[in-house]
Short mmCIF file of C-alpha atoms and ligand atoms in Angstrom, two decimals:
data_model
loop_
_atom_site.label_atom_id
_atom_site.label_comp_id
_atom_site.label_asym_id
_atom_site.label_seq_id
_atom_site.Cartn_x
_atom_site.Cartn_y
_atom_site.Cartn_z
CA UNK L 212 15.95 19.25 -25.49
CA UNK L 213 17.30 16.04 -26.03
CA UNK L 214 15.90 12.62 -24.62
CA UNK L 215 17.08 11.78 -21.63
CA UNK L 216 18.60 8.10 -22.12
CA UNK L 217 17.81 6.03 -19.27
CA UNK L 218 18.79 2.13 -18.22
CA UNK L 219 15.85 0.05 -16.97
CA UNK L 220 17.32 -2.22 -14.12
CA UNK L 221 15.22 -5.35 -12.70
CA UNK L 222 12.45 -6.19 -15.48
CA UNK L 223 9.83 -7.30 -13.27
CA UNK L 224 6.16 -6.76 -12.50
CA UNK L 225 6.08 -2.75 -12.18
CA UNK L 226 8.91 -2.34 -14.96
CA UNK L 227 6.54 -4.15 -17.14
CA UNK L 228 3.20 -2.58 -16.05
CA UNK L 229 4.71 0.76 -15.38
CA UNK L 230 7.67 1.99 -16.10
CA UNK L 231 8.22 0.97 -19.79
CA UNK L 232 4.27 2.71 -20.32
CA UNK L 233 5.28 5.48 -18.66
CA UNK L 234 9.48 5.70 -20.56
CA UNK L 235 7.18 4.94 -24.19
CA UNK L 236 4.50 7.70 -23.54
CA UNK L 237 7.31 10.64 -22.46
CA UNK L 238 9.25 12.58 -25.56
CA UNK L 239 11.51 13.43 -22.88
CA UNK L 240 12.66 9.87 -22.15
CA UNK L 241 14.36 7.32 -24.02
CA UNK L 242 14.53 3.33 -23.13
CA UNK L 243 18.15 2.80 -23.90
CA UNK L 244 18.99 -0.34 -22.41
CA UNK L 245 17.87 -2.97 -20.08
CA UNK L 246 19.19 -5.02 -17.18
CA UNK L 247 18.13 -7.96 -15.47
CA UNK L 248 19.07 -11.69 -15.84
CA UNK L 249 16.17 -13.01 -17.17
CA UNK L 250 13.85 -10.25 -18.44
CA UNK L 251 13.70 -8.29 -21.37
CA UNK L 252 11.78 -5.90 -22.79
CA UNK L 253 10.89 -6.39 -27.19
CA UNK L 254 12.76 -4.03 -29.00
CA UNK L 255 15.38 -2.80 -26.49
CA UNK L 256 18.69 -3.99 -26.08
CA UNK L 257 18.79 -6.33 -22.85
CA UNK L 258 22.04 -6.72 -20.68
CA UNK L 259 22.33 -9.44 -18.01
CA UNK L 260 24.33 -7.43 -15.25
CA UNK L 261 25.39 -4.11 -14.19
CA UNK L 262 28.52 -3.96 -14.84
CA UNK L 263 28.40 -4.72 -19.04
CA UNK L 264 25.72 -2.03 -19.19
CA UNK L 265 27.76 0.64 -17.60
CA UNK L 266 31.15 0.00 -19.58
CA UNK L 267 29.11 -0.54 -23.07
CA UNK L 268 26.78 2.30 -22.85
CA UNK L 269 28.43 5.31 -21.57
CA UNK L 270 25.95 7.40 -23.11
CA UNK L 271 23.04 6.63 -21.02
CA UNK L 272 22.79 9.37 -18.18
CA UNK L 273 20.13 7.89 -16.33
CA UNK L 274 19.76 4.53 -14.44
CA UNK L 275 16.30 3.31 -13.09
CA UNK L 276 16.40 0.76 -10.20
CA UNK L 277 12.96 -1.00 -10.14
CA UNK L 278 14.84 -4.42 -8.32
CA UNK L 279 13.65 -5.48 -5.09
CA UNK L 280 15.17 -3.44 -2.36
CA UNK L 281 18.00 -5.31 -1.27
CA UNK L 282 20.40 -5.99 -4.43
CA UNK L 283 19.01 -1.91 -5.18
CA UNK L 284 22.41 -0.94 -3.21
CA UNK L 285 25.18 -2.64 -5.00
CA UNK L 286 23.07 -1.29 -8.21
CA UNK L 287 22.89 2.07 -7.42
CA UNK L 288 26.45 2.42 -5.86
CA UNK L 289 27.95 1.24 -9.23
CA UNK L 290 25.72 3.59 -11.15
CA UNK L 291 26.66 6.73 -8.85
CA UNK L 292 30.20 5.50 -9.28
CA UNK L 293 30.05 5.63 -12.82
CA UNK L 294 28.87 8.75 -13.16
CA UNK L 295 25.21 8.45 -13.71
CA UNK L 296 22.43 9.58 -12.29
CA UNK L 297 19.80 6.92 -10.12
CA UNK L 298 16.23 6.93 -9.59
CA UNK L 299 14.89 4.42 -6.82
CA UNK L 300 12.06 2.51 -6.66
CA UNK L 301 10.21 2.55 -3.32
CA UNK L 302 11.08 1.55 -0.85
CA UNK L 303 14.92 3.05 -1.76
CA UNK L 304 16.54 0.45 -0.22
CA UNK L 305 17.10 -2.30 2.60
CA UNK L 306 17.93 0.05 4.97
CA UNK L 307 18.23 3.62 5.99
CA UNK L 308 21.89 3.77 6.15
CA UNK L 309 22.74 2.79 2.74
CA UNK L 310 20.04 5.07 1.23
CA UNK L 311 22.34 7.42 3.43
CA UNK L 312 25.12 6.45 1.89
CA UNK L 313 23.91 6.67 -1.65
CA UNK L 314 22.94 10.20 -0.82
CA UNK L 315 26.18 11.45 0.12
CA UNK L 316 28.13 9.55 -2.93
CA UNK L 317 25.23 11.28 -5.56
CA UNK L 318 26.30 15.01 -3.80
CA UNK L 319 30.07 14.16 -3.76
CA UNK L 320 29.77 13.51 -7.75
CA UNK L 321 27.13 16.09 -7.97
CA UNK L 322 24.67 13.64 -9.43
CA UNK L 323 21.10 13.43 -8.92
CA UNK L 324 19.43 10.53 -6.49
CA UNK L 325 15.50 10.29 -6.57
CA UNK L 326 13.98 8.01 -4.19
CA UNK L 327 10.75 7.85 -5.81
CA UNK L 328 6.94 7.57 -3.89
CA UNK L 329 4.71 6.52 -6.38
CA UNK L 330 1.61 7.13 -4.50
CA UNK L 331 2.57 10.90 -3.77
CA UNK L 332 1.71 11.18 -7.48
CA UNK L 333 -1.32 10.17 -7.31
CA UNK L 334 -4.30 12.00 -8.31
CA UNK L 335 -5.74 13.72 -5.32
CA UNK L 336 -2.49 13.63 -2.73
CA UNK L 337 -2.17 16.95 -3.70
CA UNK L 338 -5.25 18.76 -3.35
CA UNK L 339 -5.83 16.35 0.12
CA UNK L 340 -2.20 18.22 1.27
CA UNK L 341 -3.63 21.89 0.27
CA UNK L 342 -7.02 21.16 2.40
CA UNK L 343 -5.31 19.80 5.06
CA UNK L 344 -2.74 22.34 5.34
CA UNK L 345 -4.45 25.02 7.96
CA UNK L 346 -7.04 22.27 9.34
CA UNK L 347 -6.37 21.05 13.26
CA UNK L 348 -6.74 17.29 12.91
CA UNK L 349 -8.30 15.00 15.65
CA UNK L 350 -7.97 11.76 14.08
CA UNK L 351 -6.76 10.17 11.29
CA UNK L 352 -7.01 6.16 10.25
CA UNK L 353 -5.20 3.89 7.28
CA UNK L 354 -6.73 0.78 5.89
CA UNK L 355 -4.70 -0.87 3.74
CA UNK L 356 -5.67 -4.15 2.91
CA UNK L 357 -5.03 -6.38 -0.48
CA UNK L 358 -4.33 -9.55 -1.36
CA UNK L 359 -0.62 -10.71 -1.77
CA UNK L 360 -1.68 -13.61 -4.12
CA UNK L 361 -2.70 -10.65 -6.58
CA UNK L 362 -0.44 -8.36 -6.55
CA UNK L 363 2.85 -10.23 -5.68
CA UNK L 364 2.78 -13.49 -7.36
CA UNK L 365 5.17 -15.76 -6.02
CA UNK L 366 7.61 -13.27 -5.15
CA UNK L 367 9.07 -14.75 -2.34
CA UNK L 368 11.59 -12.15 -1.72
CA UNK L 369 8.81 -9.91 0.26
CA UNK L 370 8.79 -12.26 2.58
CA UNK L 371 12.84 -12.99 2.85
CA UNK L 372 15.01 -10.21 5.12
CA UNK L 373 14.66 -6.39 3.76
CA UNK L 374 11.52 -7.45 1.46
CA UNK L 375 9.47 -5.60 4.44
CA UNK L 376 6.18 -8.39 4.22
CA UNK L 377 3.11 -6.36 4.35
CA UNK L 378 5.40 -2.75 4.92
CA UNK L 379 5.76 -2.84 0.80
CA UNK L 380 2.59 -1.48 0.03
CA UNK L 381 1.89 -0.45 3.41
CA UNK L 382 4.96 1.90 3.01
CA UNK L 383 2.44 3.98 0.11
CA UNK L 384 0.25 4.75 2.38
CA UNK L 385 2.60 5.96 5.16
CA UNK L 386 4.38 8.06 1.69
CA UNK L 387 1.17 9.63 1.20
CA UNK L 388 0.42 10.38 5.11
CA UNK L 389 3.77 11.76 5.56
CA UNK L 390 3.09 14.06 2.78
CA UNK L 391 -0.50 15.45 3.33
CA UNK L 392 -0.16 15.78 7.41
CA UNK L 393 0.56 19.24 8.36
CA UNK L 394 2.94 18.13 11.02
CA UNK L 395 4.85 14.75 11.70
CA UNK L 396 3.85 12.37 14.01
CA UNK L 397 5.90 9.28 15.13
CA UNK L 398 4.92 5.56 16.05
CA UNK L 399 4.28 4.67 19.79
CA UNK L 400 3.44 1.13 19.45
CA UNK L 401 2.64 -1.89 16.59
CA UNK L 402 1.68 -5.46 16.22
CA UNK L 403 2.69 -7.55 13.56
CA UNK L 404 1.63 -10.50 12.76
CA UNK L 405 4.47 -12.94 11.07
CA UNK L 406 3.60 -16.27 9.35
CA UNK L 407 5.06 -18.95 11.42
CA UNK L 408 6.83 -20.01 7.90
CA UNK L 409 8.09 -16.31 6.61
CA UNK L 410 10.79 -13.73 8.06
CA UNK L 411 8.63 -11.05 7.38
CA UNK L 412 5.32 -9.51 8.47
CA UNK L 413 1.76 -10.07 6.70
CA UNK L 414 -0.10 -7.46 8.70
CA UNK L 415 0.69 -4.75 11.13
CA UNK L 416 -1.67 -2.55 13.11
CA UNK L 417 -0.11 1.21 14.02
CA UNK L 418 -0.56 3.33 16.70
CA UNK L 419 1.07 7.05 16.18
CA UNK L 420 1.18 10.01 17.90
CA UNK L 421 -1.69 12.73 17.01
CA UNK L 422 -4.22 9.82 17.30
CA UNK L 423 -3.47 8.31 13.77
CA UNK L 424 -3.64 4.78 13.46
CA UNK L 425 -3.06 2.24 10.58
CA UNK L 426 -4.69 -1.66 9.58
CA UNK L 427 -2.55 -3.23 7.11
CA UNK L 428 -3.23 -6.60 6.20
CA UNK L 429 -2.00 -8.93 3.27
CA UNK L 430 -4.45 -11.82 3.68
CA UNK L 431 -7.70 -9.39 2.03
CA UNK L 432 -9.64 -11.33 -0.59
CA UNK L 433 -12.56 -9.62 -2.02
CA UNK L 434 -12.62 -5.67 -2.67
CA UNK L 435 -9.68 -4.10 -1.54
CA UNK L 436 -9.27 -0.96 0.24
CA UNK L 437 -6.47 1.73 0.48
CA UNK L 438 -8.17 4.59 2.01
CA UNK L 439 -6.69 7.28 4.41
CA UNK L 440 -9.78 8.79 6.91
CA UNK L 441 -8.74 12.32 8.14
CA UNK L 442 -11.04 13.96 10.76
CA UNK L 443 -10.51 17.58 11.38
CA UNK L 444 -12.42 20.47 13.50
CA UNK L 445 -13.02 22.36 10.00
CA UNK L 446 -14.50 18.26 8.38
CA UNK L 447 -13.43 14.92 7.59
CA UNK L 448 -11.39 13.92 4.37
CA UNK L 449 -11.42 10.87 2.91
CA UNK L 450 -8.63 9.53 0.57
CA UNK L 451 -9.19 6.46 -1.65
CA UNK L 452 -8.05 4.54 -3.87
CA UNK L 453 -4.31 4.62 -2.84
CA UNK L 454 -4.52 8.41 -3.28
CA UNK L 455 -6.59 8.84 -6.11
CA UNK L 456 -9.82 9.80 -5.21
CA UNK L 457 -10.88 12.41 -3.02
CA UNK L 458 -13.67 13.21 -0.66
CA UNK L 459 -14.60 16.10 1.94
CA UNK L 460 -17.24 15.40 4.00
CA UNK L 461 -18.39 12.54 2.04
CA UNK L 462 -18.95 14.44 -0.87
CA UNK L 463 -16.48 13.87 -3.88
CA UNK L 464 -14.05 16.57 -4.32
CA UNK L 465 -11.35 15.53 -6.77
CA UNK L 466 -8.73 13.50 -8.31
CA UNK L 467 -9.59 10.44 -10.94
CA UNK L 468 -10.08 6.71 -10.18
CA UNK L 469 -6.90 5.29 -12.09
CA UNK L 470 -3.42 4.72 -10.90
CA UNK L 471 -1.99 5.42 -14.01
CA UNK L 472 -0.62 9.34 -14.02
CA UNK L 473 1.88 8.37 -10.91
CA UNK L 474 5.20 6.82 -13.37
CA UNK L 475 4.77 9.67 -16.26
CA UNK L 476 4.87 11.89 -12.94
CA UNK L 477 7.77 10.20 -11.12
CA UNK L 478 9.79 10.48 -14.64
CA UNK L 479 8.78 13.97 -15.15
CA UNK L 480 9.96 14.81 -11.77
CA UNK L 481 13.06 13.52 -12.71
CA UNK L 482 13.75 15.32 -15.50
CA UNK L 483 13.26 18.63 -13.82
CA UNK L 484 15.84 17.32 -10.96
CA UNK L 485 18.49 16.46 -13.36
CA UNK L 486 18.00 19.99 -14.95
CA UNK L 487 17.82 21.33 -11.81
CA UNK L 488 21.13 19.68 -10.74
CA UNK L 489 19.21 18.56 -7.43
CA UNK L 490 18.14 15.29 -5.99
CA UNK L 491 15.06 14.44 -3.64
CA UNK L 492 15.54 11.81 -1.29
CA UNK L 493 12.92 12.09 1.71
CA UNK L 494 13.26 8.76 4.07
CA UNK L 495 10.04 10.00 6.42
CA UNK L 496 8.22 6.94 5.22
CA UNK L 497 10.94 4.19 5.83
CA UNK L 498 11.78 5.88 9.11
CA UNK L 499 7.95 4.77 10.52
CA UNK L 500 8.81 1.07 9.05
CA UNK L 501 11.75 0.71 10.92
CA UNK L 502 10.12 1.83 13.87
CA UNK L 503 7.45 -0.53 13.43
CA UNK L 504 10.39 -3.39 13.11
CA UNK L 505 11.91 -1.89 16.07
CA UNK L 506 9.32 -1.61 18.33
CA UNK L 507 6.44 -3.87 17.70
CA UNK L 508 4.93 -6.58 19.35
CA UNK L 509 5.53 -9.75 17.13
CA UNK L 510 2.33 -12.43 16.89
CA UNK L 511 3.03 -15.72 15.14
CA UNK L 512 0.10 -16.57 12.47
CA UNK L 513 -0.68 -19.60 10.17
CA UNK L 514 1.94 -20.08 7.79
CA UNK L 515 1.61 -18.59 4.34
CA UNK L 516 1.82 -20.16 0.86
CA UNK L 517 1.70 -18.43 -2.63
P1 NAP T 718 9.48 -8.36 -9.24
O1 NAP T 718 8.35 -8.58 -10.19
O2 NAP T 718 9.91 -9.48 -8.39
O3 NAP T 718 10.64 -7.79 -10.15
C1 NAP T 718 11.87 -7.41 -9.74
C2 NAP T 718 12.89 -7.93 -10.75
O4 NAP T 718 14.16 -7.64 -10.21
C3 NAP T 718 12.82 -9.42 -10.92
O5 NAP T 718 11.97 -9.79 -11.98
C4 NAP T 718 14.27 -9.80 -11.20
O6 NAP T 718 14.50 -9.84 -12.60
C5 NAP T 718 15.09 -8.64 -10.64
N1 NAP T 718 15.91 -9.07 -9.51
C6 NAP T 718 17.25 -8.84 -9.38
N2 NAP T 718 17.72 -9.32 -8.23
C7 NAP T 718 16.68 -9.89 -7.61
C8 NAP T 718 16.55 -10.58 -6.37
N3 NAP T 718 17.59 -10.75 -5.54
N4 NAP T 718 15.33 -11.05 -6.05
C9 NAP T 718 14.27 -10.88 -6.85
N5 NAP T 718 14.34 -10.22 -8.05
C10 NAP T 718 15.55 -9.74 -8.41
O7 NAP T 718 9.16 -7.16 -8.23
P2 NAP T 718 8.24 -5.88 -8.47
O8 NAP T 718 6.86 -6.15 -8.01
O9 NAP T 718 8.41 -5.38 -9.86
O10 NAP T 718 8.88 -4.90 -7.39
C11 NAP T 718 10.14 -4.29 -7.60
C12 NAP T 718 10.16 -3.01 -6.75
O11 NAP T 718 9.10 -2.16 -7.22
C13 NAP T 718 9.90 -3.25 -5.26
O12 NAP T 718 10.69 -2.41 -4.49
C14 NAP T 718 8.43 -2.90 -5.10
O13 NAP T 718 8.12 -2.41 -3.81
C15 NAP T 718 8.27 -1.81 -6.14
N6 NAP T 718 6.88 -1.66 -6.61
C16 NAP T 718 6.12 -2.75 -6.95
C17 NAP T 718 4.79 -2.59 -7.31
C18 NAP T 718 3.90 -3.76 -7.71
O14 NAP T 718 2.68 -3.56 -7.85
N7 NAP T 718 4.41 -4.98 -7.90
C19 NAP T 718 4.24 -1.31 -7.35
C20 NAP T 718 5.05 -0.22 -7.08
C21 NAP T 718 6.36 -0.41 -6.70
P3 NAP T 718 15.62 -10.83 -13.20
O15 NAP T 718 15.39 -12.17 -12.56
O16 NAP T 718 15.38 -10.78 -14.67
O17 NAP T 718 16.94 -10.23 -12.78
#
């Protein structure tokens, strides 16, 4: 089968780290084209905006969106519109409606729409799903806590409207939970703690139903943790490293200690979509952020500078 030829929108931090590896290492995938206004990726031809890319390379079938999530809209609209089909970064957009939206357009054309979750690729989300999966569970706990210096330099748009503060990686861990818990649970009650200087949250604390709770906080120096606790009648599991790592009973029972197989799986995934003539759009995960928006109790903090 031929490459796939696919448009890399938004060259950024995880295009860079991520998605170019992950387009280079696949024999299924070709880099056609770039877009973004200021980065660029050696070798490939770059375009500045949407719009030239579309009308100049009609053979590329695929766009990628990894742009922040609120100009991911416009993007993806004009992509479904011309015929081609979209993969999403997470979170897929600013809001649930126009992720809504974007669905409907992609069946009208009978195109395929991916809203990716990185972390449900990772190593051991899997097997942590298939042990869970006829386990009664008492209690479950997320701590997700990293430092926004490190892994966000100065992007100041995580903290503007629709950049979701500490709810952009705290989102992974609520993609993972929604996939490994036998049943869903919803939120009953947050805090969130907002920088007196910033429009957005830089930790939340979650209270669900099923006794699940979840710490994430954006202020962590030191080690960092993003481990998901699951207590059960039948043992406890322990999930770490974002998903990668696995533990029963404190005992290690899988995955590998790298984040590195979750893009070649995300692209892989889309491939067998597009063959498959299907798309995959599952908003669980954003549904619990708005929530927490929606219902939790706001606490003003120091102000935060990069
Ligand atoms: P980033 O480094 O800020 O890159 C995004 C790129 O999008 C920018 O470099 C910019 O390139 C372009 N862009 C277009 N319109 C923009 C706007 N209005 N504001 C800011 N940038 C704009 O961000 P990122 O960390 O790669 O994150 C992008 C998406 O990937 C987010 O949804 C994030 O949640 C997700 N993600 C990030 C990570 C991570 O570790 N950073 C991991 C997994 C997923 P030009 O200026 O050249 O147009």
């Amino acid at each position: 089968m031929a490459a796939l030829r696919v448009a890399l929108v938004g060259i950024g931090k995880i295009a860079v780290d991520q998605h170019v590896p992950a387009l280079r290492g696949s024999a299924d995938w070709e880099l056609a084209c770039t877009v973004s206004r200021k980065g660029t990726v050696d070798g490939v031809q770059a375009f500045a905006d949407m719009a030239s890319m579309l009308e100049a390379r009609p053979d590329v079938q695929v766009v990628s969106l990894a742009l922040p999530p609120v100009p991911r809209f416009v993007a993806a609209e004009a992509a479904l519109k011309s015929g081609r089909h979209v993969m999403l970064e997470k979170p897929p957009g600013a809001t649930l409606a126009e992720v809504h939206a974007l669905q409907a357009l992609a069946a009208e054309r009978g195109l395929t729409l991916f809203a990716t979750w990185h972390s449900r690729m990772a190593h051991a989300v899997f097997p942590a799903k298939a042990w869970l999966a006829d386990k009664t569970i008492t209690r479950a706990h997320i701590t997700w806590r990293e430092d926004v210096r490190k892994w966000h330099p100065g992007q100041d748009w995580v903290f503007e409207p629709g950049g979701m503060g500490v709810f952009d990686p705290g989102i992974n861990a609520l993609s993972i939970l929604t996939e490994i818990l036998p049943a869903p649970v919803h939120l009953q009650s947050a805090e969130l703690e907002f920088p007196a200087n910033r429009q957005t949250p830089i930790a939340a604390r979650l209270a669900f139903s099923g006794n699940v709770t979840a710490d994430f906080d954006w202020r962590q120096e030191g080690p960092q943790t993003w481990d998901i606790a699951v207590e059960t009648t039948a043992g406890r599991l322990d999930l770490r490293m974002g998903g990668n790592v696995l533990e029963i009973d404190g005992q290690p029972a899988g995955g590998q200690n790298t984040i590195m197989g979750e893009y070649p799986a995300l692209y892989a995934r889309m491939a067998e979509l597009i063959a498959a003539g299907q798309s995959d759009v599952d908003l669980a995960p954003m549904v619990h952020v708005a929530d927490a928006l929606t219902l939790g109790r706001r606490v003003i903090v120091d102000d935060f500078f990069f």
